[in-house]
Coordinates of C-alpha atoms and ligand atoms in Angstrom, one line a residue:
X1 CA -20.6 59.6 -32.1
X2 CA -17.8 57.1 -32.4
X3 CA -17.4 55.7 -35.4
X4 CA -14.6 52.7 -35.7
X5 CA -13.4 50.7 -38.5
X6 CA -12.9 47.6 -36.4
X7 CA -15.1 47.0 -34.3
X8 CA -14.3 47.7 -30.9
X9 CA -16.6 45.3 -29.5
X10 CA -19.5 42.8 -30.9
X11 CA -21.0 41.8 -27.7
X12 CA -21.7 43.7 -24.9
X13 CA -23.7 43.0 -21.7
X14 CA -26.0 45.7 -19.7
X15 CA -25.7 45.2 -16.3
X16 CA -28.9 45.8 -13.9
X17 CA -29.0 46.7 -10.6
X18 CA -26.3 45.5 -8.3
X19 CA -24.1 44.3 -11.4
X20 CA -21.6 46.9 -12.4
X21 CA -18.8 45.8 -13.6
X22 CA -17.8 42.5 -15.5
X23 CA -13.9 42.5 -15.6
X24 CA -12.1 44.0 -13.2
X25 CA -9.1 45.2 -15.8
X26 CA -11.0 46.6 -18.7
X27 CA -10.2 49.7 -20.9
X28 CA -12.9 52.6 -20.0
X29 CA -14.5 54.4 -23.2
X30 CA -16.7 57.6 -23.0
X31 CA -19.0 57.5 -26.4
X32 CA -21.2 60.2 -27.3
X33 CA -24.3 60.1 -29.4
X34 CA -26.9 61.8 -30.9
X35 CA -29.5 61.0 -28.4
X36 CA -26.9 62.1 -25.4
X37 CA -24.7 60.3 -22.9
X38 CA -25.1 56.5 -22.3
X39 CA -25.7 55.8 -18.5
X40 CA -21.7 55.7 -17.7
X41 CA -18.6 55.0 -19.4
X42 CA -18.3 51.7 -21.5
X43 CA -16.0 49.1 -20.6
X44 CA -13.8 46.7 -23.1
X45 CA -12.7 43.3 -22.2
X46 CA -11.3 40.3 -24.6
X47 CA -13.1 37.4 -23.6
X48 CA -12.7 33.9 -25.4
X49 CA -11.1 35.7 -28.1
X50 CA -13.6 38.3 -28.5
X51 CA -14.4 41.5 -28.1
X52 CA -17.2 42.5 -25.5
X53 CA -18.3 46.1 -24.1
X54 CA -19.8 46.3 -20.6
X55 CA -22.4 49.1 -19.6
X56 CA -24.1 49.4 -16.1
X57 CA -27.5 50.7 -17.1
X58 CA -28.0 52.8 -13.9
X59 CA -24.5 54.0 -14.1
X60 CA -21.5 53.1 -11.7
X61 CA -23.1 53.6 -8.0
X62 CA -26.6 53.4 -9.7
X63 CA -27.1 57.1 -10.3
X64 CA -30.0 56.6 -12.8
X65 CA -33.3 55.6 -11.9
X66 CA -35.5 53.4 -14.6
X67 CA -37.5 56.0 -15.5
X68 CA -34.4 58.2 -16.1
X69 CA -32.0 56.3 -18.3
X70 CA -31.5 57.4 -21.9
X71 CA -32.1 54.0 -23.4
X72 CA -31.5 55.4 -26.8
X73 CA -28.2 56.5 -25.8
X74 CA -27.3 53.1 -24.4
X75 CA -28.4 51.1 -27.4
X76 CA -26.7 53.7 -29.6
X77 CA -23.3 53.8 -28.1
X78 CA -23.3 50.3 -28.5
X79 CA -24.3 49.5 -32.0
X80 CA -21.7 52.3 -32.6
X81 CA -18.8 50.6 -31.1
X82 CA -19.5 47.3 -33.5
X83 CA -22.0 45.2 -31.0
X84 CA -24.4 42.9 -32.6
X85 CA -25.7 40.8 -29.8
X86 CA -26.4 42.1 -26.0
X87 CA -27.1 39.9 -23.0
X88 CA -28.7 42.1 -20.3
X89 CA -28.8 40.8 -16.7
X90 CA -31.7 42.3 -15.0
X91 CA -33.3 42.3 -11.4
X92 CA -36.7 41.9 -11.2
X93 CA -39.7 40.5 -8.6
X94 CA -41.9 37.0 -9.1
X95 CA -45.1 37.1 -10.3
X96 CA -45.0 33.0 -9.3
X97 CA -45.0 31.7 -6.0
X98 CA -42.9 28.5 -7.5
X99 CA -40.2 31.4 -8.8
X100 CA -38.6 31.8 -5.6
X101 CA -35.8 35.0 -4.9
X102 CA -32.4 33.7 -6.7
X103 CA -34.1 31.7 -9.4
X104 CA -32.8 32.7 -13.2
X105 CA -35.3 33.2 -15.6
X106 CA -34.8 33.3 -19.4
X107 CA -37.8 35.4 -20.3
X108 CA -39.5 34.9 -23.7
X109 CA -42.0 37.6 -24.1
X110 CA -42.9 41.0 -22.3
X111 CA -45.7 43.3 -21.7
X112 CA -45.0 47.4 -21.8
X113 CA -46.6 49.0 -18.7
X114 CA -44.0 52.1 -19.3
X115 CA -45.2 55.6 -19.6
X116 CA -43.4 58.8 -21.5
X117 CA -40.7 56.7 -21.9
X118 CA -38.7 57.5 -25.8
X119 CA -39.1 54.0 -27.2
X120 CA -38.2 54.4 -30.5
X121 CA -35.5 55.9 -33.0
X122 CA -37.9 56.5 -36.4
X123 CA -39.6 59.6 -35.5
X124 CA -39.6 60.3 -39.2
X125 CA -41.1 57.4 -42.0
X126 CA -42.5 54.2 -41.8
X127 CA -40.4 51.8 -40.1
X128 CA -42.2 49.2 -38.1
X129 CA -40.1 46.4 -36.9
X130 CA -41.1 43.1 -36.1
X131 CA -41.5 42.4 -31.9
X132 CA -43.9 38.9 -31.8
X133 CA -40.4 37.4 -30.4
X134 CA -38.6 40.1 -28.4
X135 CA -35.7 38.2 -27.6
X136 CA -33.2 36.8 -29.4
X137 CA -33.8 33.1 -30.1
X138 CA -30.3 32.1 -30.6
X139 CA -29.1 34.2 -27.3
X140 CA -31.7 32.7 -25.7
X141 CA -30.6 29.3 -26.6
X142 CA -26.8 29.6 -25.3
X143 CA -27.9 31.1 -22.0
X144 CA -30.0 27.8 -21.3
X145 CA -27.1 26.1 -22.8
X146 CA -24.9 28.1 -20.5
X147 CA -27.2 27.8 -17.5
X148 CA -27.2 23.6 -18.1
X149 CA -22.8 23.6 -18.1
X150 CA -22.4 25.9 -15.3
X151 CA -25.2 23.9 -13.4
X152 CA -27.1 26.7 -12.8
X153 CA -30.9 26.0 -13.0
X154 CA -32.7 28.4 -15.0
X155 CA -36.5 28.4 -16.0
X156 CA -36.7 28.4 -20.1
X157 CA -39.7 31.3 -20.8
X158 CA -42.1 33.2 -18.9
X159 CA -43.4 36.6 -19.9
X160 CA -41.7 40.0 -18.1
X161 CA -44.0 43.2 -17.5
X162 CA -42.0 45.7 -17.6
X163 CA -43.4 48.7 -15.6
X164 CA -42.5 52.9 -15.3
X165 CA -41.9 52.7 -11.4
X166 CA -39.9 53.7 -9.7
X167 CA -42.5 52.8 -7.1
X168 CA -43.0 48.6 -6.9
X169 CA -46.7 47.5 -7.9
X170 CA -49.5 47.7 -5.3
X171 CA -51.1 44.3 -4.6
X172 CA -53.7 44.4 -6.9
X173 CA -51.8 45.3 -9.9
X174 CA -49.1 42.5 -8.6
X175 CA -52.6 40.3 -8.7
X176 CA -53.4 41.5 -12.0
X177 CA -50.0 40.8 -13.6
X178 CA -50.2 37.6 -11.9
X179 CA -53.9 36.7 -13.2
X180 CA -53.0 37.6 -17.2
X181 CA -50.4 34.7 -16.9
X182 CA -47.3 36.7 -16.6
X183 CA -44.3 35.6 -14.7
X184 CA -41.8 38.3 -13.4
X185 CA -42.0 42.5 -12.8
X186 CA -39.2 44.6 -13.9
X187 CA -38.9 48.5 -14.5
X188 CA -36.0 48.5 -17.5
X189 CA -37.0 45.7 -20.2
X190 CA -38.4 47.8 -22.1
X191 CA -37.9 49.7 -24.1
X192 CA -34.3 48.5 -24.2
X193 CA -35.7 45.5 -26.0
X194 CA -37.3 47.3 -28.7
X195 CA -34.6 49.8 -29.4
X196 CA -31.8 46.6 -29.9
X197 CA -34.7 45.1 -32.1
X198 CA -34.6 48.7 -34.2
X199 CA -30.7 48.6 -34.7
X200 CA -31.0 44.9 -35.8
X201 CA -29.3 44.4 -33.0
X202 CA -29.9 41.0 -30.9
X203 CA -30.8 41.3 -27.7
X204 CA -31.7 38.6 -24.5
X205 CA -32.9 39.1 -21.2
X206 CA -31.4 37.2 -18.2
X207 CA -34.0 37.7 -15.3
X208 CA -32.5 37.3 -11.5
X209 CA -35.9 36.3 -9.5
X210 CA -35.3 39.1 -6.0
X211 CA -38.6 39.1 -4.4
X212 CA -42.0 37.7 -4.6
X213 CA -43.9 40.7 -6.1
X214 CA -46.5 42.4 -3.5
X215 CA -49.7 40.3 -4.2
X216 CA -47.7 37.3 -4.6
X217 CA -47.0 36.9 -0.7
X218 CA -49.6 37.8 1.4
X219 CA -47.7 39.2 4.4
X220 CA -45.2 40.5 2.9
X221 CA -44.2 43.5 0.0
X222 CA -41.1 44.6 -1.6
X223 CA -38.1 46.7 -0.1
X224 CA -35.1 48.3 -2.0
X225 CA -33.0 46.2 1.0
X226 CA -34.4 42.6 0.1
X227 CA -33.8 43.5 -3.6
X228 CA -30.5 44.4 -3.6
X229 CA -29.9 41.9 -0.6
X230 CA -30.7 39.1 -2.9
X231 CA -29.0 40.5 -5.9
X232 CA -25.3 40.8 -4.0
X233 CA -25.9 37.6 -2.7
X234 CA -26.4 36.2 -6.4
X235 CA -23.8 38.5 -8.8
X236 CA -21.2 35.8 -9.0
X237 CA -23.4 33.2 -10.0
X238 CA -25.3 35.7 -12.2
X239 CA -21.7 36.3 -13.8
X240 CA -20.5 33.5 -14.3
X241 CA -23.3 32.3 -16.3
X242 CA -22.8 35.5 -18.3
X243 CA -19.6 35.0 -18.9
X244 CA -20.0 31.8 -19.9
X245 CA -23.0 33.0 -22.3
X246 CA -21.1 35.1 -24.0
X247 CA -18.6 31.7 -24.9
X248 CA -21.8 30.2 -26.6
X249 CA -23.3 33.6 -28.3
X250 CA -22.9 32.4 -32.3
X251 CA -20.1 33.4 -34.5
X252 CA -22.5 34.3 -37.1
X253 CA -26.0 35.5 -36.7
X254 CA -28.5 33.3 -38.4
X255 CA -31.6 34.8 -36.7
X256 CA -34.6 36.9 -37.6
X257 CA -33.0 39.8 -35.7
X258 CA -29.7 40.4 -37.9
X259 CA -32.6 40.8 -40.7
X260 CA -35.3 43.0 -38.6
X261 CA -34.5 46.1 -41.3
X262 CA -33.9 44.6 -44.3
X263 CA -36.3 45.7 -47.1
X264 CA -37.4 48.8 -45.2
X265 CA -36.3 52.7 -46.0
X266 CA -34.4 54.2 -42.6
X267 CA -34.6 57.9 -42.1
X268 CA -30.8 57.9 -41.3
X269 CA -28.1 55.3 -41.8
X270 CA -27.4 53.2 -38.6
X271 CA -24.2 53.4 -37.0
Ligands
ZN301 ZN1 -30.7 37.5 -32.8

């Protein structure tokens, strides 16, 4: 584990599929922890004066598969290197036929359709953190903020499932999502959420609309092309409004998630 004085980063962003890298010139990192190797090595980059860390969740050349990454690796390394608030880009299919491939989506709650996936740290004790609100209010706040300066239209809430994959949905489960109310499909939301949410650490999702979702479009169903089709064709914009996200993330947290631990006993200290 690496353990730093000064922080070597306080934001960081987790890049989904098709979004591996942030800054071309940034300073690589390998960080070990006690839950095993992130998904790749971290990058740092100084941007508007501050210190962010870049991790591709499926690795450089998306090596890992959903089902496969060590998400308690990921969110460790990071917390361990200083970060407090994570923006995490992520691909995922429409649930809404008005939600068409390209749109951003600024999710504000999600359903867990994982399986045998690690999801917590506190194997040992009584720790149950607070999830009504998965996201972080306040990064939610400056990507819409972000979205409205860089002109880039983006849909304020809308509730993710998150699913085990790596198979897409069959059509009626893309009908049932669909039915309950719920917006977009992904296969990596969770339980990255929850794990930032157990290191106090803030954490928002910034959904990139690929596909309709199998039940959504009655001729057609997903393929790996169209996914990753759309998502090359939309990584600029998708970065920029990162980048300019991470501008607007607040100097000093204010919000529920900075205080998600406070009062309760930890089995081990966090990093
Ligand atoms: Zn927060």
């Amino acid at each position: 584990m690496t353990t730093t004085a000064t922080p070597a980063a306080e934001l960081a962003v987790i890049g989904g599929s098709g979004f591996y890298e942030l800054l071309a010139d940034a300073e690589r990192i390998t960080v070990d922890t006690p839950y095993g190797e992130p998904s790749d090595a971290i990058t740092l980059s100084e941007i508007g004066g501050r210190r962010v860390a870049f991790l591709p969740r499926h690795g450089r050349g998306h090596a890992v598969p959903p089902h496969r990454i060590n998400y308690r690796a990921n969110l460790w390394a990071l917390r361990s290197l200083g970060v407090r608030q994570i923006l995490a880009p992520c691909a995922v299919g429409s649930l809404r036929p008005e939600l068409g491939p390209g749109t951003v989506v600024v999710p504000d709650q999600l359903v867990d359709r994982t399986s045998g996936r690690a999801q917590t740290y506190y194997e040992r004790g009584a720790v149950h953190v607070s999830f009504a609100d998965p996201y972080c209010a306040h990064g939610r706040e400056a990507v819409l903020e972000a979205a409205a300066a860089t002109g880039t239209e983006a849909t304020d809430g809308g509730t993710m499932v998150v699913i085990q994959g790596p198979r897409f949905s069959t059509r009626a489960e893309s009908q049932w999502y669909a039915a309950a109310g719920w917006s977009l499909v992904n296969m990596t939301g969770h339980p990255e959420a929850v794990l930032a949410r157990e290191l106090a650490v803030c954490y928002t999702a910034v959904a990139l609309v690929t596909d309709h979702d199998a039940g959504i479009d009655a001729h057609q169903s997903v393929s790996q092309e169209e996914v990753f089709k759309v998502f090359a064709q939309n990584t600029e914009r998708l970065r920029a409004l990162v980048l300019e996200t991470l501008d607007r993330l607040p100097k000093e947290r204010t919000c529920g998630c900075a205080v998600t631990l406070a009062g309760l006993e930890l089995p081990f200290e966090l990093p």
